[in-house]
Coordinates of C-alpha atoms and ligand atoms in Angstrom, one line a residue:
M1 CA -44.9 45.9 17.1
P2 CA -45.1 42.0 18.5
A3 CA -42.3 40.6 20.6
V4 CA -39.6 39.9 17.9
N5 CA -38.9 35.7 18.3
L6 CA -35.5 35.0 17.3
K7 CA -36.6 31.5 15.7
T8 CA -39.3 32.2 13.8
L9 CA -38.0 35.2 12.2
A10 CA -34.8 33.3 11.2
K11 CA -37.1 30.5 9.6
E12 CA -39.4 33.4 7.9
F13 CA -36.4 35.2 6.1
N14 CA -33.6 32.1 6.4
Y15 CA -31.2 35.3 6.6
A16 CA -27.7 34.2 7.6
M17 CA -25.7 37.4 8.3
P18 CA -22.3 35.5 7.1
Q19 CA -23.4 35.2 3.9
T20 CA -24.9 38.3 3.3
S21 CA -21.7 39.6 4.5
K22 CA -19.9 37.7 2.8
S23 CA -21.2 39.4 0.4
Y24 CA -21.2 42.8 0.9
L25 CA -17.2 42.8 1.6
K26 CA -17.2 41.3 -2.0
L27 CA -19.5 43.8 -3.8
V28 CA -17.8 46.5 -2.3
G29 CA -14.5 45.6 -4.2
E30 CA -11.4 43.5 -3.7
K31 CA -10.2 45.8 -1.1
P32 CA -13.0 46.6 1.1
A33 CA -13.5 50.2 2.5
E34 CA -12.3 51.0 6.0
T35 CA -14.7 50.2 8.6
A36 CA -16.6 53.3 10.6
I37 CA -19.2 51.1 12.4
K38 CA -19.3 47.5 13.7
A39 CA -22.1 45.5 14.8
E40 CA -21.6 41.9 16.1
N41 CA -24.9 40.1 17.1
F42 CA -26.5 43.2 18.4
S43 CA -29.9 43.3 20.3
A44 CA -32.0 46.1 22.0
W45 CA -35.0 46.0 23.8
F46 CA -37.7 49.0 25.0
G47 CA -38.7 46.5 28.3
E48 CA -39.4 42.9 27.2
N49 CA -40.0 44.3 23.6
C50 CA -37.1 42.7 21.4
V51 CA -36.9 45.4 18.8
L52 CA -33.7 44.5 17.1
S53 CA -32.2 41.2 17.3
G54 CA -28.7 40.0 16.3
V55 CA -27.6 42.4 13.6
T56 CA -24.3 41.9 12.6
T57 CA -23.1 44.5 9.9
Q58 CA -20.1 46.7 9.1
I59 CA -21.0 49.9 7.8
A60 CA -17.9 51.6 5.8
K61 CA -16.1 54.9 5.9
G62 CA -16.7 57.6 3.3
R63 CA -20.1 56.3 2.0
I64 CA -23.6 56.9 2.2
T65 CA -25.5 53.9 3.6
C66 CA -29.2 54.2 3.6
I67 CA -31.3 52.3 6.2
V68 CA -35.0 50.7 4.7
G69 CA -37.3 49.0 5.7
P70 CA -40.9 49.1 6.6
S71 CA -42.1 51.4 10.2
G72 CA -41.8 49.7 13.1
S73 CA -38.6 47.8 11.7
G74 CA -36.2 49.1 14.2
K75 CA -34.2 51.8 11.3
S76 CA -34.5 54.4 13.9
T77 CA -33.3 52.5 17.1
F78 CA -30.1 51.0 15.2
L79 CA -29.6 54.9 14.0
R80 CA -30.0 56.1 17.8
S81 CA -28.2 53.0 19.2
I82 CA -24.9 54.5 17.3
N83 CA -24.9 57.6 19.1
R84 CA -26.4 56.1 22.3
I85 CA -29.4 58.4 22.3
N86 CA -31.4 55.5 23.3
D87 CA -29.6 54.7 26.7
S88 CA -31.7 57.6 27.9
V89 CA -35.1 55.7 27.2
P90 CA -36.1 53.8 30.9
R91 CA -36.1 50.2 30.7
Y92 CA -34.0 50.5 27.3
K93 CA -31.0 47.6 27.1
M94 CA -28.9 46.6 24.4
H95 CA -26.3 43.4 24.2
G96 CA -24.0 42.1 21.6
S97 CA -21.3 44.5 20.5
L98 CA -21.5 47.6 18.8
S99 CA -18.4 50.0 17.7
V100 CA -18.1 53.1 16.6
E101 CA -14.8 54.6 15.2
G102 CA -13.0 51.9 16.9
L103 CA -14.8 52.8 20.6
D104 CA -16.4 50.0 21.6
L105 CA -19.9 51.3 23.2
D106 CA -20.8 48.4 25.6
K107 CA -17.7 49.6 27.5
K108 CA -17.7 52.4 30.2
T109 CA -14.5 53.4 29.2
S110 CA -16.0 55.1 25.7
S111 CA -17.6 58.2 27.4
L112 CA -20.5 59.8 25.7
T113 CA -18.4 62.9 25.2
Q114 CA -16.0 60.9 23.1
L115 CA -18.8 59.5 21.2
R116 CA -20.6 62.3 20.9
A117 CA -17.4 64.2 19.1
Q118 CA -17.4 61.6 16.3
V119 CA -21.2 61.1 15.7
G120 CA -23.7 63.9 14.5
M121 CA -27.4 63.7 14.3
V122 CA -29.7 65.0 12.4
F123 CA -33.7 63.9 13.2
Q124 CA -36.6 63.7 10.9
K125 CA -38.4 66.9 12.0
P126 CA -35.8 70.1 12.3
C127 CA -35.3 70.3 15.9
V128 CA -34.2 74.6 16.2
F129 CA -33.7 75.9 19.5
P130 CA -36.1 79.6 20.0
R131 CA -32.6 81.3 20.0
S132 CA -30.2 82.8 16.9
I133 CA -29.1 81.1 14.0
K134 CA -25.5 81.4 15.3
E135 CA -26.4 80.4 18.7
N136 CA -27.8 77.2 17.3
V137 CA -25.0 76.4 15.4
L138 CA -22.4 76.5 18.1
F139 CA -25.0 74.7 20.3
G140 CA -22.9 71.9 20.6
L141 CA -19.4 73.7 21.7
R142 CA -21.1 75.6 24.5
G143 CA -18.7 75.1 27.1
H144 CA -15.6 74.8 25.1
K145 CA -13.2 77.7 25.4
I146 CA -13.5 79.1 22.3
S147 CA -12.3 82.6 20.6
R148 CA -15.2 85.4 19.4
T149 CA -13.0 84.9 16.0
E150 CA -12.8 81.2 16.3
K151 CA -16.5 80.9 16.7
D152 CA -17.0 83.3 13.7
Q153 CA -15.2 81.2 11.4
I154 CA -17.2 77.6 13.1
V155 CA -20.5 79.6 12.1
E156 CA -19.2 80.5 8.4
Q157 CA -17.8 77.6 8.0
S158 CA -20.4 75.1 8.6
L159 CA -23.1 77.2 7.4
K160 CA -21.1 77.5 4.2
S161 CA -20.5 73.4 4.4
A162 CA -24.5 73.0 5.0
A163 CA -25.4 74.7 2.2
L164 CA -27.2 77.7 4.3
W165 CA -24.5 80.6 4.6
N166 CA -25.6 82.6 1.2
E167 CA -29.2 82.3 2.6
V168 CA -28.6 83.7 6.4
H169 CA -25.2 85.2 6.2
L170 CA -26.9 88.8 6.9
R171 CA -29.2 87.7 9.5
L172 CA -27.2 85.8 12.1
D173 CA -28.6 87.0 15.0
Q174 CA -32.2 86.2 14.2
S175 CA -34.3 83.5 15.7
A176 CA -33.3 80.2 13.9
T177 CA -37.1 79.9 13.9
T178 CA -37.8 82.5 11.5
L179 CA -36.4 80.2 8.6
S180 CA -38.5 77.6 6.5
L181 CA -38.3 74.2 7.1
G182 CA -35.7 73.4 4.7
Q183 CA -33.2 76.3 5.7
Q184 CA -34.0 74.7 9.1
Q185 CA -32.7 71.3 8.5
R186 CA -30.0 72.4 6.6
L187 CA -29.0 74.4 10.0
C188 CA -29.6 71.1 11.8
I189 CA -27.2 69.2 9.6
A190 CA -24.8 72.7 10.1
R191 CA -25.2 72.3 14.1
A192 CA -24.0 68.5 13.7
L193 CA -21.3 69.8 11.3
A194 CA -19.9 72.2 13.5
V195 CA -18.3 69.6 16.4
K196 CA -16.3 68.3 13.6
P197 CA -18.0 64.9 13.4
K198 CA -16.3 61.5 11.5
I199 CA -20.3 60.2 11.2
L200 CA -23.5 62.1 10.4
L201 CA -26.5 60.0 11.2
L202 CA -29.5 61.2 9.5
D203 CA -33.1 60.1 10.1
E204 CA -35.4 61.0 7.3
P205 CA -33.7 64.2 7.0
T206 CA -35.9 65.0 4.0
A207 CA -39.4 63.4 5.2
S208 CA -40.5 66.9 6.6
V209 CA -39.6 69.5 3.9
D210 CA -40.9 70.2 0.6
P211 CA -39.3 68.4 -2.2
V212 CA -37.3 71.4 -3.7
S213 CA -35.9 71.6 -0.3
G214 CA -35.6 67.8 0.0
R215 CA -33.6 67.7 -3.3
S216 CA -31.4 70.5 -2.1
I217 CA -30.7 68.4 1.0
E218 CA -29.8 65.4 -0.7
S219 CA -27.4 67.0 -3.1
L220 CA -25.6 68.3 0.4
I221 CA -25.8 65.2 1.4
L222 CA -23.5 63.7 -1.8
K223 CA -21.4 66.8 -1.2
L224 CA -20.6 66.0 2.4
K225 CA -19.8 62.2 1.7
H226 CA -16.2 63.1 0.6
D227 CA -15.7 64.5 4.6
Y228 CA -18.0 62.0 6.2
T229 CA -19.2 58.8 6.9
I230 CA -23.5 58.9 6.1
I231 CA -26.1 56.5 7.4
M232 CA -29.4 57.8 6.8
V233 CA -32.9 56.3 7.6
T234 CA -35.2 56.7 4.7
H235 CA -38.2 55.9 3.1
D236 CA -38.0 57.5 0.2
I237 CA -36.7 54.4 -2.2
R238 CA -35.6 56.7 -5.2
Q239 CA -33.8 58.8 -2.8
T240 CA -31.8 55.8 -1.6
K241 CA -31.5 54.5 -5.2
R242 CA -30.1 58.2 -6.4
I243 CA -27.9 58.6 -3.5
A244 CA -27.1 55.4 -1.1
D245 CA -23.7 53.7 -1.9
D246 CA -24.2 50.4 0.5
I247 CA -28.3 49.9 1.6
M248 CA -29.1 48.2 4.4
F249 CA -32.6 46.7 4.4
F250 CA -34.6 45.8 7.8
C251 CA -37.8 43.9 8.9
S252 CA -39.3 43.6 12.0
G253 CA -36.0 43.9 13.8
A254 CA -33.6 42.0 11.9
L255 CA -31.2 43.0 9.2
I256 CA -32.2 41.1 6.3
E257 CA -29.5 42.2 4.0
C258 CA -27.1 44.9 3.3
G259 CA -25.0 45.4 0.0
T260 CA -24.1 48.2 -2.2
N261 CA -27.1 49.8 -4.3
E262 CA -26.0 48.0 -7.5
F263 CA -26.4 44.6 -5.6
M264 CA -29.7 45.5 -3.6
F265 CA -31.4 46.6 -7.0
S266 CA -30.4 43.9 -8.9
K267 CA -31.9 40.3 -9.4
E268 CA -29.1 38.7 -7.5
C269 CA -30.3 40.1 -3.8
S270 CA -32.6 38.2 -1.9
E271 CA -36.5 37.8 -2.5
Q272 CA -37.3 39.9 0.8
S273 CA -35.2 42.7 -0.6
R274 CA -36.4 42.6 -3.8
L275 CA -40.1 42.4 -3.1
Y276 CA -40.0 45.7 -0.9
L277 CA -37.8 47.7 -2.3
D278 CA -39.7 47.1 -5.7
E279 CA -42.9 47.7 -3.9
A280 CA -41.9 50.5 -2.0
F281 CA -40.1 52.0 -5.0
C282 CA -43.4 51.6 -7.2
E283 CA -45.3 53.3 -3.8
C284 CA -43.0 56.2 -3.9
Ligands
ATP301 N1 -38.7 54.7 23.8 C1 -39.9 53.8 23.2 N2 -39.9 53.0 24.0 C2 -40.8 51.6 23.6 N3 -40.4 51.6 22.3 C3 -40.0 52.2 21.6 C4 -39.5 53.1 21.5 N4 -39.1 53.8 20.6 C5 -39.3 52.9 19.9 N5 -39.9 51.9 20.5 C6 -40.1 50.4 19.5 O1 -39.2 49.8 18.8 C7 -39.8 49.4 17.3 C8 -39.1 50.0 16.5 O2 -39.3 51.4 16.4 P1 -38.5 52.3 15.2 O3 -38.4 53.6 15.8 O4 -37.0 52.1 15.3 O5 -38.9 52.1 14.3 P2 -38.2 52.9 12.6 O6 -38.1 51.3 11.8 O7 -37.7 53.6 12.7 O8 -39.9 53.2 12.3 P3 -40.5 54.6 11.4 O9 -39.8 54.1 9.7 O10 -42.2 54.2 11.6 O11 -39.6 55.5 11.4 C9 -41.1 50.1 17.3 O12 -42.5 48.9 17.4 C10 -41.2 50.9 18.2 O13 -42.7 51.4 19.2
MG302 MG1 -37.9 55.5 12.4

């Protein structure tokens, strides 16, 4: 992706975040939902390549926010910035402010442990460890002093929340790699839930599973929103229409627009969003 030039972008898309933020707040109701994540003029670079520029937005608690946009537009980078996974990438740097559940990410006072206790993440390709199903669920809790009974309760609860318990409760000691891809992805969700986060970050969680497993993960996500704030990157615009409460549209490293599902699929949204959502909707 070529380096992002802020001035060209601003001109090209004529984006004015105060305007978008206003419509967003207006549309989520008179009493705006509480904020889980707040970004102010947030930018990110890999070396000299600016991949996110001046992102200003708020993500509401207890809702499903879908992040959409063309490939390379910075969706995953934004998601990964939220739990600071990018920090370990050589030459990654960020500017501006990003706060998650009140933790200011650019302040050294907010430790990674504090942050990771609030935020769980699931990737596009199910990433299970070559260990038992049970050990996979408990992975994020290693080093914690937890009794065997508590561990069993956490495993059961997390697998039930991830709608996997019925399928695996008789084989918890079997290797996680024996599960189907759809089951592995739900196991990854169970592993993320085991640390009792407030926020779940999902990067294309249904992209590498079959349509039936995809639909079951989708209904799981809908159930989880009652207990978690969910932020999900997806290329599937029909899926976005089905499950998103709010939608953020990224293009070339800029947040072009965000708003409720109704707003983003209405004639009220900007031409750039409409063109992308219409076209991507027809293609998928
Ligand atoms: N670790 C990295 N090192 C260098 N550049 C990176 C790295 N990760 C991402 N990038 C670059 O940052 C830009 C945004 O990438 P990102 O993965 O956020 O896009 P995306 O919108 O998630 O795309 P996709 O839909 O294809 O997953 C791209 O130009 C990409 O090449
Ligand atoms: Mg991505």
